[in-house]
Short mmCIF file of N, CA, C and O in Angstrom, two decimals:
data_model
loop_
_atom_site.label_atom_id
_atom_site.label_comp_id
_atom_site.label_asym_id
_atom_site.label_seq_id
_atom_site.Cartn_x
_atom_site.Cartn_y
_atom_site.Cartn_z
N UNK A 4 1.87 -0.78 18.29
CA UNK A 4 2.34 -0.45 16.96
C UNK A 4 3.04 -1.68 16.36
O UNK A 4 3.81 -2.34 17.02
N UNK A 5 2.73 -1.96 15.11
CA UNK A 5 3.34 -3.10 14.43
C UNK A 5 4.83 -2.85 14.21
O UNK A 5 5.23 -1.72 13.90
N UNK A 6 5.63 -3.87 14.40
CA UNK A 6 7.09 -3.74 14.29
C UNK A 6 7.67 -4.84 13.44
O UNK A 6 7.03 -5.88 13.21
N UNK A 7 8.90 -4.64 12.99
CA UNK A 7 9.63 -5.67 12.24
C UNK A 7 9.69 -6.92 13.11
O UNK A 7 9.94 -6.84 14.31
N UNK A 8 9.41 -8.07 12.49
CA UNK A 8 9.41 -9.33 13.20
C UNK A 8 8.03 -9.78 13.64
O UNK A 8 7.81 -10.96 13.93
N UNK A 9 7.05 -8.85 13.67
CA UNK A 9 5.67 -9.22 14.03
C UNK A 9 5.02 -10.03 12.92
O UNK A 9 5.37 -9.89 11.74
N UNK A 10 4.04 -10.85 13.30
CA UNK A 10 3.25 -11.57 12.31
C UNK A 10 2.40 -10.54 11.57
O UNK A 10 1.78 -9.67 12.18
N UNK A 11 2.39 -10.63 10.26
CA UNK A 11 1.61 -9.69 9.45
C UNK A 11 0.11 -9.96 9.63
O UNK A 11 -0.31 -11.12 9.66
N UNK A 12 -0.68 -8.91 9.78
CA UNK A 12 -2.13 -9.08 9.92
C UNK A 12 -2.74 -9.77 8.68
O UNK A 12 -2.29 -9.56 7.55
N UNK A 13 -3.76 -10.57 8.92
CA UNK A 13 -4.51 -11.21 7.84
C UNK A 13 -5.38 -10.16 7.15
O UNK A 13 -5.78 -9.18 7.77
N UNK A 14 -5.68 -10.38 5.87
CA UNK A 14 -6.57 -9.48 5.16
C UNK A 14 -7.20 -10.18 3.97
O UNK A 14 -6.68 -11.17 3.47
N UNK A 15 -8.31 -9.66 3.56
CA UNK A 15 -9.02 -10.09 2.35
C UNK A 15 -9.87 -8.90 1.93
O UNK A 15 -10.80 -8.52 2.63
N UNK A 16 -9.50 -8.30 0.80
CA UNK A 16 -10.16 -7.07 0.35
C UNK A 16 -10.49 -7.15 -1.13
O UNK A 16 -9.77 -7.80 -1.89
N UNK A 17 -11.54 -6.44 -1.56
CA UNK A 17 -11.79 -6.34 -3.00
C UNK A 17 -10.69 -5.52 -3.66
O UNK A 17 -10.10 -4.63 -3.03
N UNK A 18 -10.42 -5.85 -4.92
CA UNK A 18 -9.36 -5.16 -5.65
C UNK A 18 -9.85 -4.72 -7.02
O UNK A 18 -10.86 -5.21 -7.53
N UNK A 19 -9.12 -3.81 -7.61
CA UNK A 19 -9.43 -3.33 -8.95
C UNK A 19 -9.46 -4.52 -9.91
O UNK A 19 -8.78 -5.52 -9.71
N UNK A 20 -10.28 -4.39 -10.94
CA UNK A 20 -10.37 -5.45 -11.93
C UNK A 20 -11.23 -6.63 -11.51
O UNK A 20 -11.22 -7.68 -12.16
N UNK A 21 -11.94 -6.48 -10.40
CA UNK A 21 -12.83 -7.54 -9.95
C UNK A 21 -12.15 -8.62 -9.14
O UNK A 21 -12.78 -9.62 -8.78
N UNK A 22 -10.88 -8.45 -8.84
CA UNK A 22 -10.16 -9.47 -8.07
C UNK A 22 -10.23 -9.24 -6.58
O UNK A 22 -11.02 -8.43 -6.09
N UNK A 23 -9.38 -9.98 -5.88
CA UNK A 23 -9.28 -9.86 -4.43
C UNK A 23 -7.80 -9.81 -4.08
O UNK A 23 -6.96 -10.36 -4.78
N UNK A 24 -7.52 -9.16 -2.98
CA UNK A 24 -6.18 -9.15 -2.40
C UNK A 24 -6.32 -9.81 -1.04
O UNK A 24 -7.13 -9.37 -0.23
N UNK A 25 -5.57 -10.88 -0.82
CA UNK A 25 -5.69 -11.55 0.47
C UNK A 25 -4.36 -12.16 0.89
O UNK A 25 -3.57 -12.60 0.06
N UNK A 26 -4.16 -12.18 2.19
CA UNK A 26 -2.94 -12.78 2.75
C UNK A 26 -2.90 -14.27 2.41
O UNK A 26 -1.83 -14.81 2.12
N UNK A 27 -4.05 -14.92 2.40
CA UNK A 27 -4.10 -16.35 2.09
C UNK A 27 -3.57 -16.64 0.68
O UNK A 27 -2.86 -17.62 0.47
N UNK A 28 -3.90 -15.78 -0.28
CA UNK A 28 -3.44 -15.97 -1.66
C UNK A 28 -1.93 -15.72 -1.79
O UNK A 28 -1.32 -16.14 -2.77
N UNK A 29 -1.35 -15.01 -0.83
CA UNK A 29 0.07 -14.65 -0.90
C UNK A 29 0.96 -15.54 -0.03
O UNK A 29 2.17 -15.34 0.00
N UNK A 30 0.38 -16.50 0.66
CA UNK A 30 1.18 -17.36 1.54
C UNK A 30 2.35 -17.97 0.78
O UNK A 30 2.21 -18.42 -0.34
N UNK A 31 3.51 -17.93 1.41
CA UNK A 31 4.71 -18.49 0.80
C UNK A 31 5.41 -17.54 -0.16
O UNK A 31 6.41 -17.92 -0.77
N UNK A 32 4.91 -16.32 -0.30
CA UNK A 32 5.52 -15.32 -1.18
C UNK A 32 5.78 -14.04 -0.40
O UNK A 32 5.02 -13.69 0.49
N UNK A 33 6.86 -13.35 -0.77
CA UNK A 33 7.11 -12.02 -0.20
C UNK A 33 6.18 -11.03 -0.87
O UNK A 33 5.94 -11.12 -2.07
N UNK A 34 5.69 -10.09 -0.09
CA UNK A 34 4.86 -9.05 -0.68
C UNK A 34 5.05 -7.73 0.05
O UNK A 34 5.46 -7.70 1.21
N UNK A 35 4.76 -6.67 -0.67
CA UNK A 35 4.80 -5.33 -0.10
C UNK A 35 3.40 -4.75 -0.14
O UNK A 35 2.75 -4.76 -1.19
N UNK A 36 2.93 -4.32 1.02
CA UNK A 36 1.68 -3.58 1.10
C UNK A 36 2.06 -2.11 1.22
O UNK A 36 2.80 -1.75 2.12
N UNK A 37 1.59 -1.32 0.28
CA UNK A 37 1.84 0.11 0.45
C UNK A 37 0.51 0.83 0.56
O UNK A 37 -0.40 0.62 -0.21
N UNK A 38 0.42 1.62 1.62
CA UNK A 38 -0.78 2.38 1.93
C UNK A 38 -0.61 3.79 1.38
O UNK A 38 0.41 4.43 1.63
N UNK A 39 -1.62 4.25 0.65
CA UNK A 39 -1.58 5.60 0.09
C UNK A 39 -2.93 6.26 0.31
O UNK A 39 -3.96 5.60 0.37
N UNK A 40 -2.94 7.59 0.44
CA UNK A 40 -4.18 8.29 0.85
C UNK A 40 -5.33 8.28 -0.14
O UNK A 40 -6.47 8.08 0.25
N UNK A 41 -5.06 8.51 -1.44
CA UNK A 41 -6.18 8.69 -2.36
C UNK A 41 -5.73 8.50 -3.81
O UNK A 41 -4.77 9.12 -4.26
N UNK A 42 -6.43 7.64 -4.52
CA UNK A 42 -6.12 7.37 -5.92
C UNK A 42 -6.27 8.62 -6.78
O UNK A 42 -7.13 9.47 -6.52
N UNK A 43 -5.41 8.71 -7.78
CA UNK A 43 -5.48 9.77 -8.80
C UNK A 43 -5.24 11.17 -8.25
O UNK A 43 -5.80 12.14 -8.73
N UNK A 44 -4.41 11.26 -7.21
CA UNK A 44 -3.92 12.55 -6.75
C UNK A 44 -2.44 12.61 -7.13
O UNK A 44 -1.83 11.59 -7.45
N UNK A 45 -1.86 13.77 -7.09
CA UNK A 45 -0.50 13.93 -7.62
C UNK A 45 0.53 13.02 -6.95
O UNK A 45 1.26 12.29 -7.62
N UNK A 46 0.60 13.04 -5.61
CA UNK A 46 1.59 12.22 -4.91
C UNK A 46 1.34 10.74 -5.09
O UNK A 46 2.27 9.95 -5.31
N UNK A 47 0.09 10.34 -5.01
CA UNK A 47 -0.25 8.92 -5.15
C UNK A 47 0.01 8.42 -6.57
O UNK A 47 0.40 7.27 -6.77
N UNK A 48 -0.18 9.29 -7.55
CA UNK A 48 0.10 8.92 -8.93
C UNK A 48 1.60 8.74 -9.14
O UNK A 48 2.03 7.76 -9.75
N UNK A 49 2.41 9.65 -8.62
CA UNK A 49 3.87 9.52 -8.72
C UNK A 49 4.32 8.21 -8.08
O UNK A 49 5.14 7.47 -8.64
N UNK A 50 3.77 7.91 -6.92
CA UNK A 50 4.15 6.70 -6.20
C UNK A 50 3.75 5.45 -7.01
O UNK A 50 4.56 4.53 -7.17
N UNK A 51 2.53 5.41 -7.51
CA UNK A 51 2.06 4.26 -8.28
C UNK A 51 2.85 4.09 -9.58
O UNK A 51 3.19 2.96 -9.96
N UNK A 52 3.15 5.18 -10.25
CA UNK A 52 3.92 5.09 -11.49
C UNK A 52 5.34 4.58 -11.21
O UNK A 52 5.90 3.81 -12.01
N UNK A 53 5.92 4.96 -10.08
CA UNK A 53 7.24 4.45 -9.71
C UNK A 53 7.21 2.95 -9.50
O UNK A 53 8.13 2.23 -9.92
N UNK A 54 6.16 2.47 -8.86
CA UNK A 54 6.02 1.02 -8.67
C UNK A 54 5.86 0.34 -10.03
O UNK A 54 6.53 -0.65 -10.32
N UNK A 55 4.98 0.89 -10.86
CA UNK A 55 4.74 0.29 -12.18
C UNK A 55 6.02 0.21 -13.00
O UNK A 55 6.30 -0.81 -13.63
N UNK A 56 6.80 1.28 -12.99
CA UNK A 56 8.05 1.31 -13.76
C UNK A 56 9.06 0.28 -13.27
O UNK A 56 9.91 -0.16 -14.03
N UNK A 57 8.97 -0.09 -12.01
CA UNK A 57 9.92 -1.05 -11.43
C UNK A 57 9.29 -2.41 -11.14
O UNK A 57 9.90 -3.24 -10.46
N UNK A 58 8.11 -2.64 -11.66
CA UNK A 58 7.38 -3.87 -11.36
C UNK A 58 8.13 -5.12 -11.79
O UNK A 58 8.18 -6.11 -11.05
N UNK A 59 8.74 -5.09 -12.97
CA UNK A 59 9.49 -6.27 -13.44
C UNK A 59 10.66 -6.58 -12.51
O UNK A 59 10.88 -7.74 -12.15
N UNK A 60 11.40 -5.54 -12.11
CA UNK A 60 12.54 -5.75 -11.21
C UNK A 60 12.08 -6.24 -9.85
O UNK A 60 12.71 -7.12 -9.24
N UNK A 61 10.98 -5.71 -9.36
CA UNK A 61 10.44 -6.15 -8.07
C UNK A 61 9.98 -7.61 -8.18
O UNK A 61 10.21 -8.41 -7.27
N UNK A 62 9.35 -7.95 -9.30
CA UNK A 62 8.93 -9.33 -9.53
C UNK A 62 10.11 -10.28 -9.58
O UNK A 62 10.07 -11.38 -9.01
N UNK A 63 11.18 -9.86 -10.25
CA UNK A 63 12.41 -10.68 -10.31
C UNK A 63 12.99 -10.90 -8.92
O UNK A 63 13.58 -11.93 -8.64
N UNK A 64 12.82 -9.91 -8.06
CA UNK A 64 13.31 -10.00 -6.68
C UNK A 64 12.34 -10.80 -5.81
O UNK A 64 12.58 -10.98 -4.62
N UNK A 65 11.23 -11.23 -6.40
CA UNK A 65 10.28 -12.06 -5.67
C UNK A 65 9.30 -11.28 -4.81
O UNK A 65 8.75 -11.82 -3.86
N UNK A 66 9.07 -10.02 -5.15
CA UNK A 66 8.15 -9.19 -4.35
C UNK A 66 6.90 -8.87 -5.16
O UNK A 66 6.98 -8.31 -6.24
N UNK A 67 5.76 -9.23 -4.60
CA UNK A 67 4.46 -8.87 -5.16
C UNK A 67 4.03 -7.58 -4.46
O UNK A 67 4.14 -7.47 -3.25
N UNK A 68 3.57 -6.61 -5.24
CA UNK A 68 3.20 -5.31 -4.67
C UNK A 68 1.68 -5.14 -4.68
O UNK A 68 1.03 -5.42 -5.69
N UNK A 69 1.15 -4.67 -3.56
CA UNK A 69 -0.27 -4.37 -3.45
C UNK A 69 -0.42 -2.95 -2.90
O UNK A 69 0.08 -2.65 -1.81
N UNK A 70 -1.06 -2.09 -3.66
CA UNK A 70 -1.37 -0.74 -3.20
C UNK A 70 -2.70 -0.77 -2.47
O UNK A 70 -3.66 -1.38 -2.96
N UNK A 71 -2.77 -0.12 -1.32
CA UNK A 71 -3.99 -0.14 -0.49
C UNK A 71 -4.41 1.30 -0.20
O UNK A 71 -3.62 2.10 0.30
N UNK A 72 -5.67 1.60 -0.50
CA UNK A 72 -6.22 2.92 -0.18
C UNK A 72 -7.66 2.75 0.30
O UNK A 72 -8.26 1.69 0.11
N UNK A 73 -8.23 3.79 0.90
CA UNK A 73 -9.63 3.71 1.33
C UNK A 73 -10.62 3.94 0.19
O UNK A 73 -11.83 3.92 0.41
N UNK A 74 -10.12 4.11 -1.02
CA UNK A 74 -11.00 4.38 -2.17
C UNK A 74 -11.88 3.18 -2.51
O UNK A 74 -11.45 2.03 -2.35
N UNK A 75 -13.07 3.44 -3.06
CA UNK A 75 -13.90 2.33 -3.54
C UNK A 75 -13.27 1.70 -4.78
O UNK A 75 -12.49 2.34 -5.51
N UNK A 76 -13.62 0.45 -5.04
CA UNK A 76 -13.05 -0.30 -6.17
C UNK A 76 -13.25 0.44 -7.49
O UNK A 76 -12.35 0.47 -8.32
N UNK A 77 -14.41 1.04 -7.68
CA UNK A 77 -14.69 1.76 -8.94
C UNK A 77 -13.63 2.84 -9.20
O UNK A 77 -13.16 3.01 -10.32
N UNK A 78 -13.24 3.55 -8.17
CA UNK A 78 -12.22 4.60 -8.31
C UNK A 78 -10.85 3.97 -8.59
O UNK A 78 -10.07 4.50 -9.38
N UNK A 79 -10.57 2.83 -7.96
CA UNK A 79 -9.30 2.13 -8.21
C UNK A 79 -9.23 1.62 -9.65
O UNK A 79 -8.17 1.67 -10.28
N UNK A 80 -10.36 1.13 -10.16
CA UNK A 80 -10.42 0.68 -11.55
C UNK A 80 -10.05 1.82 -12.50
O UNK A 80 -9.25 1.66 -13.42
N UNK A 81 -10.65 2.99 -12.26
CA UNK A 81 -10.38 4.16 -13.11
C UNK A 81 -8.92 4.59 -13.01
O UNK A 81 -8.29 4.93 -14.02
N UNK A 82 -8.38 4.57 -11.80
CA UNK A 82 -6.98 4.94 -11.57
C UNK A 82 -6.04 3.99 -12.32
O UNK A 82 -5.12 4.42 -13.03
N UNK A 83 -6.29 2.71 -12.20
CA UNK A 83 -5.45 1.70 -12.88
C UNK A 83 -5.52 1.87 -14.39
O UNK A 83 -4.50 1.83 -15.07
N UNK A 84 -6.73 2.08 -14.92
CA UNK A 84 -6.90 2.25 -16.36
C UNK A 84 -6.20 3.51 -16.85
O UNK A 84 -5.47 3.49 -17.84
N UNK A 85 -6.41 4.60 -16.16
CA UNK A 85 -5.87 5.90 -16.57
C UNK A 85 -4.35 5.89 -16.66
O UNK A 85 -3.76 6.48 -17.57
N UNK A 86 -3.67 5.18 -15.73
CA UNK A 86 -2.21 5.21 -15.69
C UNK A 86 -1.56 3.88 -16.06
O UNK A 86 -0.35 3.72 -15.91
N UNK A 87 -2.34 2.93 -16.56
CA UNK A 87 -1.79 1.65 -17.00
C UNK A 87 -1.15 0.85 -15.87
O UNK A 87 -0.12 0.21 -16.06
N UNK A 88 -1.77 0.88 -14.70
CA UNK A 88 -1.23 0.18 -13.54
C UNK A 88 -1.66 -1.27 -13.59
O UNK A 88 -2.85 -1.57 -13.66
N UNK A 89 -0.70 -2.18 -13.54
CA UNK A 89 -1.01 -3.61 -13.67
C UNK A 89 -0.83 -4.38 -12.36
O UNK A 89 -1.13 -5.57 -12.32
N UNK A 90 -0.35 -3.73 -11.32
CA UNK A 90 -0.24 -4.41 -10.03
C UNK A 90 -1.56 -4.23 -9.28
O UNK A 90 -2.41 -3.44 -9.66
N UNK A 91 -1.74 -5.00 -8.23
CA UNK A 91 -3.00 -5.01 -7.49
C UNK A 91 -3.22 -3.72 -6.70
O UNK A 91 -2.34 -3.29 -5.95
N UNK A 92 -4.40 -3.15 -6.87
CA UNK A 92 -4.85 -2.00 -6.07
C UNK A 92 -6.05 -2.49 -5.27
O UNK A 92 -7.06 -2.90 -5.85
N UNK A 93 -5.93 -2.47 -3.95
CA UNK A 93 -6.98 -3.00 -3.08
C UNK A 93 -7.71 -1.88 -2.35
O UNK A 93 -7.12 -0.86 -2.00
N UNK A 94 -9.00 -2.12 -2.10
CA UNK A 94 -9.85 -1.16 -1.41
C UNK A 94 -10.02 -1.54 0.05
O UNK A 94 -10.62 -2.56 0.38
N UNK A 95 -9.47 -0.70 0.93
CA UNK A 95 -9.63 -0.86 2.37
C UNK A 95 -10.65 0.18 2.83
O UNK A 95 -10.34 1.09 3.60
N UNK A 96 -11.88 0.05 2.30
CA UNK A 96 -12.91 1.07 2.49
C UNK A 96 -13.24 1.34 3.96
O UNK A 96 -13.56 2.46 4.33
N UNK A 97 -13.13 0.31 4.80
CA UNK A 97 -13.42 0.51 6.22
C UNK A 97 -12.16 0.79 7.04
O UNK A 97 -12.21 0.88 8.26
N UNK A 98 -11.03 0.90 6.36
CA UNK A 98 -9.73 1.20 6.96
C UNK A 98 -9.28 0.16 8.00
O UNK A 98 -8.40 0.43 8.82
N UNK A 99 -9.85 -1.03 7.97
CA UNK A 99 -9.50 -2.04 8.97
C UNK A 99 -8.06 -2.55 8.81
O UNK A 99 -7.37 -2.74 9.81
N UNK A 100 -7.62 -2.74 7.57
CA UNK A 100 -6.23 -3.19 7.39
C UNK A 100 -5.26 -2.06 7.73
O UNK A 100 -4.25 -2.29 8.39
N UNK A 101 -5.59 -0.85 7.32
CA UNK A 101 -4.75 0.30 7.66
C UNK A 101 -4.62 0.44 9.17
O UNK A 101 -3.54 0.70 9.70
N UNK A 102 -5.72 0.24 9.89
CA UNK A 102 -5.68 0.32 11.35
C UNK A 102 -4.80 -0.80 11.93
O UNK A 102 -4.03 -0.56 12.86
N UNK A 103 -4.90 -2.00 11.36
CA UNK A 103 -4.09 -3.13 11.84
C UNK A 103 -2.59 -2.87 11.65
O UNK A 103 -1.77 -3.34 12.43
N UNK A 104 -2.26 -2.11 10.61
CA UNK A 104 -0.86 -1.76 10.34
C UNK A 104 -0.48 -0.39 10.91
O UNK A 104 0.60 0.12 10.61
N UNK A 105 -1.36 0.20 11.68
CA UNK A 105 -1.12 1.53 12.26
C UNK A 105 -0.86 2.58 11.19
O UNK A 105 -0.07 3.51 11.38
N UNK A 106 -1.54 2.43 10.05
CA UNK A 106 -1.39 3.40 8.96
C UNK A 106 -2.60 4.33 8.85
O UNK A 106 -2.60 5.24 8.04
N UNK A 107 -3.64 4.10 9.66
CA UNK A 107 -4.80 5.00 9.72
C UNK A 107 -4.55 5.89 10.93
O UNK A 107 -4.63 5.44 12.06
N UNK A 108 -4.17 7.13 10.67
CA UNK A 108 -3.65 7.99 11.73
C UNK A 108 -4.34 9.35 11.74
O UNK A 108 -4.98 9.75 10.77
N UNK A 109 -4.16 10.06 12.85
CA UNK A 109 -4.65 11.42 12.93
C UNK A 109 -3.70 12.32 12.15
O UNK A 109 -2.48 12.25 12.31
N UNK A 110 -4.27 13.15 11.31
CA UNK A 110 -3.49 14.10 10.52
C UNK A 110 -3.98 15.50 10.83
O UNK A 110 -5.04 15.67 11.44
N UNK A 111 -3.22 16.48 10.38
CA UNK A 111 -3.59 17.86 10.60
C UNK A 111 -3.25 18.68 9.35
O UNK A 111 -2.15 18.54 8.80
N UNK A 112 -4.21 19.48 8.91
CA UNK A 112 -3.96 20.37 7.78
C UNK A 112 -4.67 21.69 8.05
O UNK A 112 -5.87 21.70 8.36
N UNK A 113 -3.92 22.77 7.98
CA UNK A 113 -4.45 24.11 8.22
C UNK A 113 -5.17 24.19 9.57
O UNK A 113 -6.22 24.79 9.70
N UNK A 114 -4.61 23.48 10.57
CA UNK A 114 -5.15 23.51 11.91
C UNK A 114 -6.33 22.58 12.15
O UNK A 114 -6.81 22.45 13.26
N UNK A 115 -6.78 21.91 11.10
CA UNK A 115 -7.90 20.97 11.22
C UNK A 115 -7.37 19.56 11.38
O UNK A 115 -6.52 19.12 10.62
N UNK A 116 -7.84 18.84 12.38
CA UNK A 116 -7.43 17.46 12.61
C UNK A 116 -8.46 16.51 11.99
O UNK A 116 -9.66 16.78 12.04
N UNK A 117 -7.95 15.44 11.40
CA UNK A 117 -8.82 14.45 10.78
C UNK A 117 -8.07 13.12 10.70
O UNK A 117 -6.85 13.08 10.86
N UNK A 118 -8.79 12.04 10.46
CA UNK A 118 -8.17 10.73 10.30
C UNK A 118 -7.91 10.49 8.82
O UNK A 118 -8.73 10.84 7.97
N UNK A 119 -6.75 9.91 8.54
CA UNK A 119 -6.39 9.64 7.15
C UNK A 119 -5.30 8.59 7.05
O UNK A 119 -4.74 8.15 8.04
N UNK A 120 -5.02 8.22 5.83
CA UNK A 120 -4.02 7.19 5.54
C UNK A 120 -2.63 7.79 5.57
O UNK A 120 -2.36 8.79 4.90
N UNK A 121 -1.75 7.18 6.36
CA UNK A 121 -0.35 7.56 6.35
C UNK A 121 0.32 6.80 5.21
O UNK A 121 0.12 5.60 5.06
N UNK A 122 1.10 7.50 4.42
CA UNK A 122 1.81 6.87 3.31
C UNK A 122 2.89 5.96 3.90
O UNK A 122 3.95 6.43 4.31
N UNK A 123 2.60 4.68 3.99
CA UNK A 123 3.48 3.71 4.65
C UNK A 123 3.59 2.45 3.80
O UNK A 123 2.66 2.10 3.08
N UNK A 124 4.73 1.76 3.93
CA UNK A 124 4.94 0.51 3.20
C UNK A 124 5.48 -0.54 4.16
O UNK A 124 6.33 -0.25 5.01
N UNK A 125 4.98 -1.76 3.98
CA UNK A 125 5.37 -2.89 4.81
C UNK A 125 5.78 -4.04 3.90
O UNK A 125 4.99 -4.47 3.06
N UNK A 126 7.00 -4.52 4.08
CA UNK A 126 7.48 -5.68 3.34
C UNK A 126 7.27 -6.90 4.22
O UNK A 126 7.72 -6.93 5.38
N UNK A 127 6.57 -7.88 3.69
CA UNK A 127 6.22 -9.09 4.44
C UNK A 127 6.96 -10.28 3.84
O UNK A 127 6.98 -10.45 2.62
N UNK A 128 7.56 -11.07 4.71
CA UNK A 128 8.34 -12.23 4.26
C UNK A 128 7.43 -13.36 3.79
O UNK A 128 6.22 -13.37 4.07
N UNK A 129 8.02 -14.33 3.12
CA UNK A 129 7.27 -15.51 2.67
C UNK A 129 6.69 -16.28 3.86
O UNK A 129 5.72 -17.02 3.72
N UNK A 130 7.29 -16.10 5.02
CA UNK A 130 6.80 -16.77 6.24
C UNK A 130 5.69 -15.99 6.92
O UNK A 130 5.14 -16.44 7.93
N UNK A 131 5.37 -14.81 6.41
CA UNK A 131 4.27 -14.03 6.97
C UNK A 131 4.63 -13.09 8.09
O UNK A 131 3.76 -12.65 8.85
N UNK A 132 5.92 -12.75 8.22
CA UNK A 132 6.32 -11.78 9.23
C UNK A 132 6.75 -10.48 8.56
O UNK A 132 7.20 -10.48 7.42
N UNK A 133 6.62 -9.39 9.29
CA UNK A 133 6.99 -8.08 8.75
C UNK A 133 8.51 -7.99 8.71
O UNK A 133 9.19 -8.15 9.72
N UNK A 134 9.03 -7.78 7.51
CA UNK A 134 10.48 -7.72 7.27
C UNK A 134 11.04 -6.30 7.36
O UNK A 134 12.16 -6.10 7.79
N UNK A 135 10.26 -5.35 6.85
CA UNK A 135 10.72 -3.96 6.83
C UNK A 135 9.50 -3.04 6.86
O UNK A 135 8.42 -3.41 6.39
N UNK A 136 9.71 -1.85 7.40
CA UNK A 136 8.65 -0.84 7.50
C UNK A 136 9.22 0.51 7.09
O UNK A 136 10.31 0.89 7.53
N UNK A 137 8.48 1.19 6.24
CA UNK A 137 8.82 2.57 5.89
C UNK A 137 7.59 3.41 6.15
O UNK A 137 6.52 3.15 5.60
N UNK A 138 7.70 4.42 6.97
CA UNK A 138 6.59 5.31 7.29
C UNK A 138 6.85 6.69 6.67
O UNK A 138 8.00 7.09 6.49
N UNK A 139 5.77 7.38 6.40
CA UNK A 139 5.84 8.73 5.80
C UNK A 139 6.74 8.72 4.57
O UNK A 139 7.64 9.55 4.42
N UNK A 140 6.48 7.78 3.71
CA UNK A 140 7.26 7.57 2.48
C UNK A 140 7.08 8.76 1.54
O UNK A 140 5.98 9.27 1.37
N UNK A 141 8.17 9.18 0.92
CA UNK A 141 8.10 10.20 -0.13
C UNK A 141 7.75 9.47 -1.43
O UNK A 141 8.42 8.50 -1.80
N UNK A 142 6.70 9.90 -2.12
CA UNK A 142 6.23 9.16 -3.30
C UNK A 142 7.31 8.85 -4.34
O UNK A 142 7.37 7.74 -4.85
N UNK A 143 8.17 9.80 -4.63
CA UNK A 143 9.18 9.61 -5.67
C UNK A 143 10.28 8.63 -5.25
O UNK A 143 10.99 8.10 -6.10
N UNK A 144 10.42 8.38 -3.96
CA UNK A 144 11.49 7.51 -3.46
C UNK A 144 11.01 6.09 -3.14
O UNK A 144 11.80 5.22 -2.82
N UNK A 145 9.72 5.87 -3.22
CA UNK A 145 9.12 4.62 -2.77
C UNK A 145 9.67 3.38 -3.48
O UNK A 145 10.09 2.41 -2.83
N UNK A 146 9.66 3.36 -4.79
CA UNK A 146 10.11 2.18 -5.55
C UNK A 146 11.57 1.87 -5.26
O UNK A 146 11.95 0.70 -5.12
N UNK A 147 12.39 2.90 -5.13
CA UNK A 147 13.83 2.68 -4.84
C UNK A 147 14.02 2.02 -3.47
O UNK A 147 14.89 1.17 -3.31
N UNK A 148 13.19 2.41 -2.49
CA UNK A 148 13.28 1.79 -1.17
C UNK A 148 12.95 0.30 -1.24
O UNK A 148 13.64 -0.53 -0.65
N UNK A 149 11.92 -0.03 -2.00
CA UNK A 149 11.54 -1.43 -2.15
C UNK A 149 12.63 -2.23 -2.87
O UNK A 149 12.97 -3.34 -2.46
N UNK A 150 13.16 -1.66 -3.94
CA UNK A 150 14.22 -2.35 -4.68
C UNK A 150 15.46 -2.57 -3.82
O UNK A 150 16.09 -3.63 -3.88
N UNK A 151 15.81 -1.59 -3.02
CA UNK A 151 16.98 -1.72 -2.15
C UNK A 151 16.78 -2.82 -1.11
O UNK A 151 17.72 -3.54 -0.78
N UNK A 152 15.56 -2.99 -0.64
CA UNK A 152 15.26 -4.02 0.35
C UNK A 152 15.23 -5.41 -0.27
O UNK A 152 15.44 -6.41 0.41
N UNK A 153 14.96 -5.46 -1.57
CA UNK A 153 14.85 -6.75 -2.27
C UNK A 153 16.21 -7.43 -2.30
O UNK A 153 16.34 -8.61 -2.30
#
């Protein structure tokens, strides 16, 4: 399991708007990777809107935010457009980054077990090490946790 102080896993993923999200592009900068289950659902929308509302303050604190879900880029594009999201939304379609961060986990609903994204956030230092970890994040509290860590 990834822990505070560990080297952050490398990544390079397609992102909404035709861009890319990659560790190489973020070298020397602090960033937060937040993993969420599915774009345009109630909890994920609350979480994304909280980030968007606090994006300027997070930027002032030197934190770049990247939302990561297993959704295809086309769905992320629609999500960003619908809610005016201007931060990076990346597609981890094969769940490889989520697995590297131990955020692709077994879940259970109504007695049925399945694999899914755990709502988790990882703050990575400018040096590329994991600074802070929040697991099972409550969507409405997410932005406040990031701001407090900044």
